[in-house]
Structures are given as structure tokens and as C-alpha cells.
PDB file of N, CA and C in Angstrom:
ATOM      1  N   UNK A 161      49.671 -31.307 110.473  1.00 53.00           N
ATOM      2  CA  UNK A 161      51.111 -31.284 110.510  1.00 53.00           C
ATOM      3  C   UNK A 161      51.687 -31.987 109.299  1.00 53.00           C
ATOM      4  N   UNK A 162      52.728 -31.533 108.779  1.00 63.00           N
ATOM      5  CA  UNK A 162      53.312 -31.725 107.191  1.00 63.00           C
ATOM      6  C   UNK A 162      52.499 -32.804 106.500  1.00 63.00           C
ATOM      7  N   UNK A 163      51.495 -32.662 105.857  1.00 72.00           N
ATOM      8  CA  UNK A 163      50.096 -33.362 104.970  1.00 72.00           C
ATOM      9  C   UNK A 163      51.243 -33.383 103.864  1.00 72.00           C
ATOM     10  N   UNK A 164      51.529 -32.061 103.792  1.00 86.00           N
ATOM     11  CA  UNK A 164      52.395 -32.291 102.225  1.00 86.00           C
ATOM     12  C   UNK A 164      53.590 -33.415 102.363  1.00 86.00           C
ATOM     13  N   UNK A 165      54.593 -33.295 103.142  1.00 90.00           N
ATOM     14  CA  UNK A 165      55.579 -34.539 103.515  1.00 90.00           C
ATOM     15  C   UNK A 165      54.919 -35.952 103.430  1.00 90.00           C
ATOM     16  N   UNK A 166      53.628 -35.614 104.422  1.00 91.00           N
ATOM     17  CA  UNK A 166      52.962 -36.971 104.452  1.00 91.00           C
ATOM     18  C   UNK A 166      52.876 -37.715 103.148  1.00 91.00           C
ATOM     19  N   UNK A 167      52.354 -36.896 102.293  1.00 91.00           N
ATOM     20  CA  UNK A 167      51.653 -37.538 101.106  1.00 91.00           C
ATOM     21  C   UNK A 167      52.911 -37.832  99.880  1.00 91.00           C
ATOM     22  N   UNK A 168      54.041 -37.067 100.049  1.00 92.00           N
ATOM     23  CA  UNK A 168      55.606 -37.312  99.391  1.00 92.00           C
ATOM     24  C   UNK A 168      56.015 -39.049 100.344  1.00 92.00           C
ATOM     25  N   UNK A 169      55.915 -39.052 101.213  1.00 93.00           N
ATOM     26  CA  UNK A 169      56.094 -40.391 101.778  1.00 93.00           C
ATOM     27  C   UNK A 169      55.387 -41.261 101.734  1.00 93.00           C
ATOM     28  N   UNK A 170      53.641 -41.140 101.200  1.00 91.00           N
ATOM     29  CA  UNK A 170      53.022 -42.668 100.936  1.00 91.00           C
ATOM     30  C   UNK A 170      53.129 -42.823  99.457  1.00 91.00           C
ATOM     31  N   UNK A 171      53.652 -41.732  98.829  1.00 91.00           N
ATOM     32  CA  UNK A 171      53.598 -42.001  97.139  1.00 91.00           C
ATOM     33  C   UNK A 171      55.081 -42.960  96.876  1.00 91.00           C
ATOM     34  N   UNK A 172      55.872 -42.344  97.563  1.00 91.00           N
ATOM     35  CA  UNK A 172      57.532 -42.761  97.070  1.00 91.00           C
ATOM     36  C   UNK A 172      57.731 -43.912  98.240  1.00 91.00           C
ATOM     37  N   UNK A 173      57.323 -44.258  99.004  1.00 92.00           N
ATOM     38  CA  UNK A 173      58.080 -45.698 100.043  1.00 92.00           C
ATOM     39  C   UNK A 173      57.239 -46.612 100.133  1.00 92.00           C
ATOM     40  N   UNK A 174      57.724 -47.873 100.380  1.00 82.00           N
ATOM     41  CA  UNK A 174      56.830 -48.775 100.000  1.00 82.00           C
ATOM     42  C   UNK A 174      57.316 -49.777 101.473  1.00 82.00           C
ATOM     43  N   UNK A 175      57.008 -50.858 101.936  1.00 85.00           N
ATOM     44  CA  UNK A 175      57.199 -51.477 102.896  1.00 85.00           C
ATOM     45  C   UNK A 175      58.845 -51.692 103.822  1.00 85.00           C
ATOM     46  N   UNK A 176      59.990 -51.539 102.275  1.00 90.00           N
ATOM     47  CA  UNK A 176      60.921 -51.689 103.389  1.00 90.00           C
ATOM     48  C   UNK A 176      61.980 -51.394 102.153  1.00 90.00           C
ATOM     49  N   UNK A 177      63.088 -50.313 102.211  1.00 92.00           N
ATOM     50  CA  UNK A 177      63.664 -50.014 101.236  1.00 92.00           C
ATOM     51  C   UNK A 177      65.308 -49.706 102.268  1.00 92.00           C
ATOM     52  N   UNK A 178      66.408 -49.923 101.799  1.00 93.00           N
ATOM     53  CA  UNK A 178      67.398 -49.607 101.931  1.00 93.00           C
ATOM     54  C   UNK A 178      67.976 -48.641 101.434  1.00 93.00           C
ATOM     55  N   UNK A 179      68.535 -47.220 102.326  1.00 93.00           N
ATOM     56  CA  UNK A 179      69.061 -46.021 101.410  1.00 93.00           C
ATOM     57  C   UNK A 179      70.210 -45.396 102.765  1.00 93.00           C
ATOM     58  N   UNK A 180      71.183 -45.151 102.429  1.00 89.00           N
ATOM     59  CA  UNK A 180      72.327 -44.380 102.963  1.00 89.00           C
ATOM     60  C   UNK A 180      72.415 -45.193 104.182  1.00 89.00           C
ATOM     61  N   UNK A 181      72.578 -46.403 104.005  1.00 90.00           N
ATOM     62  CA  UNK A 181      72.936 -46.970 104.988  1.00 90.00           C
ATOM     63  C   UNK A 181      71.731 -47.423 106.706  1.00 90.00           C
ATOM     64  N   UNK A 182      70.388 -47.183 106.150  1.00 93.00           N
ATOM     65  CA  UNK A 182      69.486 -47.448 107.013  1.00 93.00           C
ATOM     66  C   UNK A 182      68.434 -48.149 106.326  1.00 93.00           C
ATOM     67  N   UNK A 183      67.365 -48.785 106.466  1.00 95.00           N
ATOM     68  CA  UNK A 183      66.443 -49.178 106.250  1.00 95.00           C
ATOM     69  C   UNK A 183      65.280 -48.468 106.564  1.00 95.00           C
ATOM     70  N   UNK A 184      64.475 -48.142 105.655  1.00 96.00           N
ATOM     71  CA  UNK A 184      62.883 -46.630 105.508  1.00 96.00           C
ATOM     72  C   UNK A 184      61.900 -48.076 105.396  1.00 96.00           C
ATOM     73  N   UNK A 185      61.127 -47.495 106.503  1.00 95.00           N
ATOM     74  CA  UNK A 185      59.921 -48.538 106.274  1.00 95.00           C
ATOM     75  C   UNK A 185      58.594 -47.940 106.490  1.00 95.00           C
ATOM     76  N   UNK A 186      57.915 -47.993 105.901  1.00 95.00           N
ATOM     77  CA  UNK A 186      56.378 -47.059 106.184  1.00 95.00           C
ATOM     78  C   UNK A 186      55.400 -48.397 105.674  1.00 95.00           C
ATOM     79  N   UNK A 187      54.438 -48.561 106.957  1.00 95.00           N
ATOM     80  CA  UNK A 187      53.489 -50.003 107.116  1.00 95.00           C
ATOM     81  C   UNK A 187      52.120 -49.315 107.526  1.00 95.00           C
ATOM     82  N   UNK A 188      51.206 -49.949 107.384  1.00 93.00           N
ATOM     83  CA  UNK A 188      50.203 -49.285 107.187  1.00 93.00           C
ATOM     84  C   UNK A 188      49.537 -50.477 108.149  1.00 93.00           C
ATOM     85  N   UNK A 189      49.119 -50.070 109.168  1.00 91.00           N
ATOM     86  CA  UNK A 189      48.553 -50.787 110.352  1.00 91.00           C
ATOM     87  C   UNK A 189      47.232 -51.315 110.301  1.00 91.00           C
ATOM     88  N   UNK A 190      46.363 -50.044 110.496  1.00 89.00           N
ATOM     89  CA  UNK A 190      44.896 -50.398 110.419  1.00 89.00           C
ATOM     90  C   UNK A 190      44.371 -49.093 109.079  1.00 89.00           C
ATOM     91  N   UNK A 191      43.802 -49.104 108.597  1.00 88.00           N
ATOM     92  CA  UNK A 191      42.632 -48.066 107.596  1.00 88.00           C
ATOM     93  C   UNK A 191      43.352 -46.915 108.158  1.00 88.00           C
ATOM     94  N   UNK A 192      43.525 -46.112 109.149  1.00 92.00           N
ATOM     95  CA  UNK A 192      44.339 -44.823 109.828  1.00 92.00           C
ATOM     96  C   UNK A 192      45.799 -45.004 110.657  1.00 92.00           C
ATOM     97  N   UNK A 193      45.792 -46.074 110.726  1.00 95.00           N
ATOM     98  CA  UNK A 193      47.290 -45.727 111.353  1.00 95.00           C
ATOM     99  C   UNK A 193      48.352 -46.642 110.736  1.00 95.00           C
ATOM    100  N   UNK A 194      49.609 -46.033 110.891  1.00 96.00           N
ATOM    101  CA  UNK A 194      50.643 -46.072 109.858  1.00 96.00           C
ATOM    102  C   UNK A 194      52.007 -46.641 111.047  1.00 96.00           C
ATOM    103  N   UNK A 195      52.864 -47.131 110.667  1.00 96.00           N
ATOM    104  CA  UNK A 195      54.174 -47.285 111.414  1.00 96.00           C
ATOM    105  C   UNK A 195      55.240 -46.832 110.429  1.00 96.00           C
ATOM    106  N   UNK A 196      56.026 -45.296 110.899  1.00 96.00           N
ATOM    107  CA  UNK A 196      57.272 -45.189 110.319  1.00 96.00           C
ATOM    108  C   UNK A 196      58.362 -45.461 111.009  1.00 96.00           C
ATOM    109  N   UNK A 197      59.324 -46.209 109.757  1.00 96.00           N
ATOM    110  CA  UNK A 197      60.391 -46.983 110.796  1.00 96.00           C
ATOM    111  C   UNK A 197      61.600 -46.146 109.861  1.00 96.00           C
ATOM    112  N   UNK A 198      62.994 -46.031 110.789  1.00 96.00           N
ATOM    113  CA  UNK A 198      64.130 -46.131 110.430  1.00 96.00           C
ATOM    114  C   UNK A 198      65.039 -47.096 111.219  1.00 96.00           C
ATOM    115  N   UNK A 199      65.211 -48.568 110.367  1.00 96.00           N
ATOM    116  CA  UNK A 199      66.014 -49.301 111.257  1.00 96.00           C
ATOM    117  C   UNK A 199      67.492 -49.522 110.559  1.00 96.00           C
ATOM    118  N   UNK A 200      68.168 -49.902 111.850  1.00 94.00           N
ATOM    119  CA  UNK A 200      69.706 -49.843 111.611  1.00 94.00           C
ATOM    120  C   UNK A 200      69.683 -51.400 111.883  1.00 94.00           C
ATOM    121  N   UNK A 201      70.822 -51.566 111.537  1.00 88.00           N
ATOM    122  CA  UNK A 201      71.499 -53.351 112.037  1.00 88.00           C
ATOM    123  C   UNK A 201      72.279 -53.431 113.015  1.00 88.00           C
ATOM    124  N   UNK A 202      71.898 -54.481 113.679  1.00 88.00           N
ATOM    125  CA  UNK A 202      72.769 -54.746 114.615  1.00 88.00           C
ATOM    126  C   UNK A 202      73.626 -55.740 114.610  1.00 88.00           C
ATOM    127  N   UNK A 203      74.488 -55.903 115.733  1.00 90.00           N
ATOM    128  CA  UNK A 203      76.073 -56.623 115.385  1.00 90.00           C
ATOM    129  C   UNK A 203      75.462 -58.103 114.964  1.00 90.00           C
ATOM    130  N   UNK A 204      74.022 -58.539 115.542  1.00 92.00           N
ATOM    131  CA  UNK A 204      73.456 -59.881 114.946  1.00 92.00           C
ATOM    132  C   UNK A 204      72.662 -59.911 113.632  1.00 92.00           C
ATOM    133  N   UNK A 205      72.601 -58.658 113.280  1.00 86.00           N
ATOM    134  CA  UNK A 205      71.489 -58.515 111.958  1.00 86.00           C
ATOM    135  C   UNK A 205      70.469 -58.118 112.703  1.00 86.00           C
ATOM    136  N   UNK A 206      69.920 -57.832 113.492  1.00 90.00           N
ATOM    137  CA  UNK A 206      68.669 -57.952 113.868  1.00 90.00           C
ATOM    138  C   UNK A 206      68.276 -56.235 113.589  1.00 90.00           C
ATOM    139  N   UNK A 207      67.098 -55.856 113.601  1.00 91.00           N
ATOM    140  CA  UNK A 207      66.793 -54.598 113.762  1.00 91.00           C
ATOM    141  C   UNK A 207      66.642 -53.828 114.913  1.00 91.00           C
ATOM    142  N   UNK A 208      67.081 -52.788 114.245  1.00 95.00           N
ATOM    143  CA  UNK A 208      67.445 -51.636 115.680  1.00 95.00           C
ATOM    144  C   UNK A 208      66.410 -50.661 115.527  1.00 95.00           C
ATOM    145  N   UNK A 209      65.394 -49.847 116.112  1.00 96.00           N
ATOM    146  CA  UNK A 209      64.554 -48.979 115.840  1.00 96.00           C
ATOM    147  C   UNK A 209      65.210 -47.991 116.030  1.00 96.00           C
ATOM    148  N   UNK A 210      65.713 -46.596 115.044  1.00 96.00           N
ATOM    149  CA  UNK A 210      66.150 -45.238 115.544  1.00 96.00           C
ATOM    150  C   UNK A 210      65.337 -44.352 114.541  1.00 96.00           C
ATOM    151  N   UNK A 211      64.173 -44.061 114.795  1.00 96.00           N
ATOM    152  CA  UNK A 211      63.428 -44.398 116.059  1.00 96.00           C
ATOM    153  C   UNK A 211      61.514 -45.377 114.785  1.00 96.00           C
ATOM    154  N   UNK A 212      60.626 -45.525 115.968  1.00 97.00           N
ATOM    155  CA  UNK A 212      59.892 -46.350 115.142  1.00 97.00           C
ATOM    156  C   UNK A 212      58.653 -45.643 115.515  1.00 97.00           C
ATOM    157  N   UNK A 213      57.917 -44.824 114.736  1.00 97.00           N
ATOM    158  CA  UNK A 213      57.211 -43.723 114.990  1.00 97.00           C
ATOM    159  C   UNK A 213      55.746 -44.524 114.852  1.00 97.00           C
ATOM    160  N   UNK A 214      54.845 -44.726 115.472  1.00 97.00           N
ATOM    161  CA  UNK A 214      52.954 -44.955 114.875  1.00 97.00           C
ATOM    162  C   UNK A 214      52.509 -43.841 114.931  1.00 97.00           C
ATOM    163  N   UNK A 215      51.457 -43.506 113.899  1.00 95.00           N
ATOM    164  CA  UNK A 215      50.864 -42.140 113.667  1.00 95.00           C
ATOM    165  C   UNK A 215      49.114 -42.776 113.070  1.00 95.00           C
ATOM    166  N   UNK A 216      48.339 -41.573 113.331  1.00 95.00           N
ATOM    167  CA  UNK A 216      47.302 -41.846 112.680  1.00 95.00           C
ATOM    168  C   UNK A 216      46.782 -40.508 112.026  1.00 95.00           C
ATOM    169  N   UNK A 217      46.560 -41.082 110.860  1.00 92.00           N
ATOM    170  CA  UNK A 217      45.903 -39.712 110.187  1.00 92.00           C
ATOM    171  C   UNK A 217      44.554 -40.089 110.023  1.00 92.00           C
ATOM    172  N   UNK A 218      43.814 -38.792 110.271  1.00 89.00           N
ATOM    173  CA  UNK A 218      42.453 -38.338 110.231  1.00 89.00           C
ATOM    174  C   UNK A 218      42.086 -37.436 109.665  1.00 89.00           C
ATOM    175  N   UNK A 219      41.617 -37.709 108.062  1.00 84.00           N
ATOM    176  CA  UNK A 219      41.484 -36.552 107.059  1.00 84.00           C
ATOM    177  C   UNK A 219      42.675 -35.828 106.905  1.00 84.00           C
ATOM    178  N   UNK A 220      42.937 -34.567 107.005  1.00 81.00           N
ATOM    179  CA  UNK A 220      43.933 -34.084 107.065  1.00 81.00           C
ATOM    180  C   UNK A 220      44.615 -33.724 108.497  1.00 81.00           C
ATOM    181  N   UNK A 221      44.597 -34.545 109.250  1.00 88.00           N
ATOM    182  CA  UNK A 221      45.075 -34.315 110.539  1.00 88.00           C
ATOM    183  C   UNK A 221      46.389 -35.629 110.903  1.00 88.00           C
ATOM    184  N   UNK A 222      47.802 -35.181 111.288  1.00 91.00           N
ATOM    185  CA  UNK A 222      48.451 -36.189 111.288  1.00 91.00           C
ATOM    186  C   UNK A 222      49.186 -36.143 112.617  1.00 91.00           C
ATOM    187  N   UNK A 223      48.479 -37.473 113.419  1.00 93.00           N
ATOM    188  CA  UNK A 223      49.234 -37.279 115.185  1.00 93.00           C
ATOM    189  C   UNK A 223      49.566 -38.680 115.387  1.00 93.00           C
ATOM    190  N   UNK A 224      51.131 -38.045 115.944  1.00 95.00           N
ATOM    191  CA  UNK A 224      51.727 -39.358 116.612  1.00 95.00           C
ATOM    192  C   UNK A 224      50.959 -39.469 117.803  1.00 95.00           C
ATOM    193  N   UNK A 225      51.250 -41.455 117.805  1.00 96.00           N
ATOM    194  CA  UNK A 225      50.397 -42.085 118.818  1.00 96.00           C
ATOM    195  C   UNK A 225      51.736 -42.219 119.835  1.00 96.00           C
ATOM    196  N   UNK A 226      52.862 -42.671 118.998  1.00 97.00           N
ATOM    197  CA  UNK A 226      53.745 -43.374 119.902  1.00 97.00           C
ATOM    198  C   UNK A 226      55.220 -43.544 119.767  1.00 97.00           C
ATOM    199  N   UNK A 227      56.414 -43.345 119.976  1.00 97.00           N
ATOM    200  CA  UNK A 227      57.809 -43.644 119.594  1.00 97.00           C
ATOM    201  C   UNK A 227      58.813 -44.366 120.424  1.00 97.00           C
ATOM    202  N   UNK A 228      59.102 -45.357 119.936  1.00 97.00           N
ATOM    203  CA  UNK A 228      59.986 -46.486 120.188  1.00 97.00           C
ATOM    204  C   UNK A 228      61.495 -46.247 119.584  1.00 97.00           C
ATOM    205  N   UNK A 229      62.303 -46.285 120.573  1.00 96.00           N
ATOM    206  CA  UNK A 229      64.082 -45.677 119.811  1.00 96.00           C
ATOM    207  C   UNK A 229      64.611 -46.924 120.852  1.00 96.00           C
ATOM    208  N   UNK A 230      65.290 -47.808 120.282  1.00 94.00           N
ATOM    209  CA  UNK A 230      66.021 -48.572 120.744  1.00 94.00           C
ATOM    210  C   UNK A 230      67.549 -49.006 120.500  1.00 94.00           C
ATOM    211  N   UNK A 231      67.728 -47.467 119.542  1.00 94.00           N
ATOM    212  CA  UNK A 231      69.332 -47.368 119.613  1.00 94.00           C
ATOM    213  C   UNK A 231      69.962 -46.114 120.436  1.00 94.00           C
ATOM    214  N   UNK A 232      68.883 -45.780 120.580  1.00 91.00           N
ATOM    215  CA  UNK A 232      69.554 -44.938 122.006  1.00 91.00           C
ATOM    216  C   UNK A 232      69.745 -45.764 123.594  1.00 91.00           C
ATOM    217  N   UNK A 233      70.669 -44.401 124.136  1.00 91.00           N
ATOM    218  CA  UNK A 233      70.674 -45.094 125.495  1.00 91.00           C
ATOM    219  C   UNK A 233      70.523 -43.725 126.249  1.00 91.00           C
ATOM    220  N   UNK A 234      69.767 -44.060 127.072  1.00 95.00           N
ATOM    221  CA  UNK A 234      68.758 -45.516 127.583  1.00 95.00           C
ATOM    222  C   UNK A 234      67.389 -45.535 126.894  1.00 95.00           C
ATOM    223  N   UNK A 235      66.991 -46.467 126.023  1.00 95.00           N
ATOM    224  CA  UNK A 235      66.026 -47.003 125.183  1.00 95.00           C
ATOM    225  C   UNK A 235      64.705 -46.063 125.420  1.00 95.00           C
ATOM    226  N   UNK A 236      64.198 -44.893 124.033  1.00 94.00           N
ATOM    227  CA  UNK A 236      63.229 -43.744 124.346  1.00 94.00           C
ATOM    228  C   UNK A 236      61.615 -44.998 123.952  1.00 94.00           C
ATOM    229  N   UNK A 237      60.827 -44.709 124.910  1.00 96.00           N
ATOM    230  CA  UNK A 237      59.531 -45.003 124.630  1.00 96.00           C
ATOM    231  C   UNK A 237      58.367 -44.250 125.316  1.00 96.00           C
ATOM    232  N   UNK A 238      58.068 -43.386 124.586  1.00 95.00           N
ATOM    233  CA  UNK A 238      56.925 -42.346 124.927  1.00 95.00           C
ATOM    234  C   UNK A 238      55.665 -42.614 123.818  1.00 95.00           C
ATOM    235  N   UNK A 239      54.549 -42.036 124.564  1.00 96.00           N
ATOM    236  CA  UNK A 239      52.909 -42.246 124.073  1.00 96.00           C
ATOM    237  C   UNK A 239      53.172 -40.568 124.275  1.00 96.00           C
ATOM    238  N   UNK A 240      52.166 -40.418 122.985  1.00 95.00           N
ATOM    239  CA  UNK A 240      51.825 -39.004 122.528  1.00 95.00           C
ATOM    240  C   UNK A 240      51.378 -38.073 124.152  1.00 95.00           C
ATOM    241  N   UNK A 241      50.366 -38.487 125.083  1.00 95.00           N
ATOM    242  CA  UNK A 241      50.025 -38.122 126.612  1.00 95.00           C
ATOM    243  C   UNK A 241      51.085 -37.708 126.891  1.00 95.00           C
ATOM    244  N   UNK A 242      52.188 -38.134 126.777  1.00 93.00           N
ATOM    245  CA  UNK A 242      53.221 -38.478 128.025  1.00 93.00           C
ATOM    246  C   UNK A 242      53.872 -36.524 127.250  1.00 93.00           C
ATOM    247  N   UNK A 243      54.272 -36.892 126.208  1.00 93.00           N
ATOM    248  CA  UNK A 243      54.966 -35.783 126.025  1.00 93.00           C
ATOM    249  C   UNK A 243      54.891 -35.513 124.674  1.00 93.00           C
ATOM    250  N   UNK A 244      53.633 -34.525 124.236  1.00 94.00           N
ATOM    251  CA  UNK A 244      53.057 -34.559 122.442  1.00 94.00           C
ATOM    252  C   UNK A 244      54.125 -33.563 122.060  1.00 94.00           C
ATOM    253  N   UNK A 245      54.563 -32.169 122.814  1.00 95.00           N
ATOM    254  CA  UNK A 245      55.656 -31.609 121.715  1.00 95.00           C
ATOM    255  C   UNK A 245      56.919 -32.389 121.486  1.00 95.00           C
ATOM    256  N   UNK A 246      57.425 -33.529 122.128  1.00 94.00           N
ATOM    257  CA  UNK A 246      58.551 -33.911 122.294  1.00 94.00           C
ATOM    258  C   UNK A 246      57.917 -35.115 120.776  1.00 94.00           C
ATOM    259  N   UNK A 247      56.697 -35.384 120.705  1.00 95.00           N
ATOM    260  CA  UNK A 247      56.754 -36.320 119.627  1.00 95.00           C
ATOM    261  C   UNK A 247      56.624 -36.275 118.614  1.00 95.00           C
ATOM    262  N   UNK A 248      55.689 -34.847 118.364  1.00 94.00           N
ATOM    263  CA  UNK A 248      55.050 -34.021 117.265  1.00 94.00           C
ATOM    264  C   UNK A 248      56.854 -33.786 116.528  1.00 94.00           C
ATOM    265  N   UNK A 249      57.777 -33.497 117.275  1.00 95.00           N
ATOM    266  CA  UNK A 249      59.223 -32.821 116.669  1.00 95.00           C
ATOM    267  C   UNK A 249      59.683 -34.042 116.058  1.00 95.00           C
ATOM    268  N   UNK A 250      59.640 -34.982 117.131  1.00 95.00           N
ATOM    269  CA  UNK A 250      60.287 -36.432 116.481  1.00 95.00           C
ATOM    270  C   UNK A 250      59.738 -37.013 115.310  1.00 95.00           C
ATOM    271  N   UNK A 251      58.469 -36.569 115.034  1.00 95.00           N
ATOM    272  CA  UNK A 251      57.878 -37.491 113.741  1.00 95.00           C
ATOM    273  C   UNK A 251      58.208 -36.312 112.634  1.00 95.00           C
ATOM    274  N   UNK A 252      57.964 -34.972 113.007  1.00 95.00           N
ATOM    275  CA  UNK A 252      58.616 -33.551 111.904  1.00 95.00           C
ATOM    276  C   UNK A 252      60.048 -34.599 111.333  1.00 95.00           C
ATOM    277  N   UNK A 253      60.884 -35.014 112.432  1.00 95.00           N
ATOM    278  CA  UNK A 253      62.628 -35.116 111.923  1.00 95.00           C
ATOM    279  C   UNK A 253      62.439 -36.370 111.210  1.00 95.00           C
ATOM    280  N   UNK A 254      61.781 -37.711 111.044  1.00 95.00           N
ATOM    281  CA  UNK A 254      61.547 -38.553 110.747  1.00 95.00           C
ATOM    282  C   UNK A 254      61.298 -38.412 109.441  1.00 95.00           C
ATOM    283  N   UNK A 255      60.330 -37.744 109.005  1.00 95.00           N
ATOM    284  CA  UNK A 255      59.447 -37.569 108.269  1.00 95.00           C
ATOM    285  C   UNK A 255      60.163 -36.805 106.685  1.00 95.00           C
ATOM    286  N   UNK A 256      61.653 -36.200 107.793  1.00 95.00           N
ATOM    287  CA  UNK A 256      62.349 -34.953 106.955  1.00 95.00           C
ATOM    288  C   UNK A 256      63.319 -36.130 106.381  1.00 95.00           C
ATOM    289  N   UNK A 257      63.741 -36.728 107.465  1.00 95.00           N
ATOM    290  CA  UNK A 257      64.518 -37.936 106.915  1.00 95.00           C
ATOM    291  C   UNK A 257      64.539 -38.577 105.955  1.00 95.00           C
ATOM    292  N   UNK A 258      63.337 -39.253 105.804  1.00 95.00           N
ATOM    293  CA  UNK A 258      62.841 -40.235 104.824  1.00 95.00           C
ATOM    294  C   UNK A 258      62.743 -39.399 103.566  1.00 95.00           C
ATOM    295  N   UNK A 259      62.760 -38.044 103.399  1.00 94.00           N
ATOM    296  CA  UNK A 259      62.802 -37.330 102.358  1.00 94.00           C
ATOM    297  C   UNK A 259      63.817 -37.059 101.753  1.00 94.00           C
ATOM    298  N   UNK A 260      64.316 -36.736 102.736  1.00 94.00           N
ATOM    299  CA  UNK A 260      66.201 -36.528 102.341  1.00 94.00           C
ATOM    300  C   UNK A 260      66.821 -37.608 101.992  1.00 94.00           C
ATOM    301  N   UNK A 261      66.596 -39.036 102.432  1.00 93.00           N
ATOM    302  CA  UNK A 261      66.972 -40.031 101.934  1.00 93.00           C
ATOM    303  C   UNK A 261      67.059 -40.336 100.240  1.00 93.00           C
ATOM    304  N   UNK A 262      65.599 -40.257  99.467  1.00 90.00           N
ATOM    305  CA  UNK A 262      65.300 -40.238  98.617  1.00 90.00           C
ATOM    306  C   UNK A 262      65.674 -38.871  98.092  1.00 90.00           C
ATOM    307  N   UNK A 263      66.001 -37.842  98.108  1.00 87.00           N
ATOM    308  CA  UNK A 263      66.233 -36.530  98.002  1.00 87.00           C
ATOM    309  C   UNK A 263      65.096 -35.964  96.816  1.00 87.00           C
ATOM    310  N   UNK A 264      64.026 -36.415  97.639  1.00 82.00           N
ATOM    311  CA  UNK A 264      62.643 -36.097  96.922  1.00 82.00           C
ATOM    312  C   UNK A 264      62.274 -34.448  97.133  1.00 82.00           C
TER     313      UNK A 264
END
């Protein structure tokens, strides 16, 4: 699933960048798995996850593990089991995001 996006997003983002008003964060967990974030601010500063994607890639294989949205209501937290087309789409829009941001 988008290898090509993938690889436009580990070349161009780096741990934590500010663009159109959100914060792009792509962290690199273990040797295969990755955390993509888009966080917003909140009325304390603090970070807001919309939404905070973990993924692991395997060779050319790229699957969400997990998504955390805590500026929605009521607060989304699903594991890939629970519901993989609903996450597979969410990390596609994420992924499109962080591109469009940079308008790479």
C-alpha cells in the first residue's frame, strides 16, 4: 500500500515540523515500525492527535497496527483486528496529507 508515498514521506519529514497550521511528525519506533502523527494544539498547548497512526513496514509491505484520534468526538481508537479497511483508508488520508502539506 502507497510504498511510493511511503518513501516521499521518510525522505522529506523529519521528527516534528510545523506546516498549515498542524504539526507532521513521522518517528521511527523500532527497526519496522513507524508513528505518523498530525497534531493540533490545544487551548493548553498540549497535543491533540488528529489522528496518530503506528504502521509497520515489511519489505515492501505497509500495515497499520493502530489509530489514536483524540480530537474527535468521541475519541477514535482502533487496532488494525478490530477494523483493517477502516484503517488501511485512514493511513491512505494521512499519508496524502503529509504530502499535500509539503506540496511534494
Amino acid at each position: 500500500m502507497g510504498q511510493g508515498q511511503w518513501q516521499v514521506i521518510k525522505e522529506n519529514f523529519g521528527e516534528k515540523e510545523y506546516l498549515d497550521g498542524n504539526y507532521y511528525r513521522l518517528r521511527q519506533k523500532a527497526d519496522d515500525e513507524y508513528e505518523l502523527t498530525i497534531l493540533k494544539g490545544g487551548v493548553c498547548g498540549e497535543p491533540i492527535y488528529h489522528p496518530r497512526i503506528l504502521l509497520k513496514e515489511t519489505g515492501n509491505l505497509l500495515t497499520p497496527i493502530s489509530l489514536y484520534d483524540n480530537y474527535e468526538t468521541p475519541v477514535v481508537s482502533l487496532r488494525y483486528e478490530d477494523d483493517p479497511e477502516r484503517l488501511t483508508e485512514a493511513l491512505q488520508n494521512v499519508m496524502q496529507q503529509f504530502i499535500s502539506a509539503k506540496e511534494l
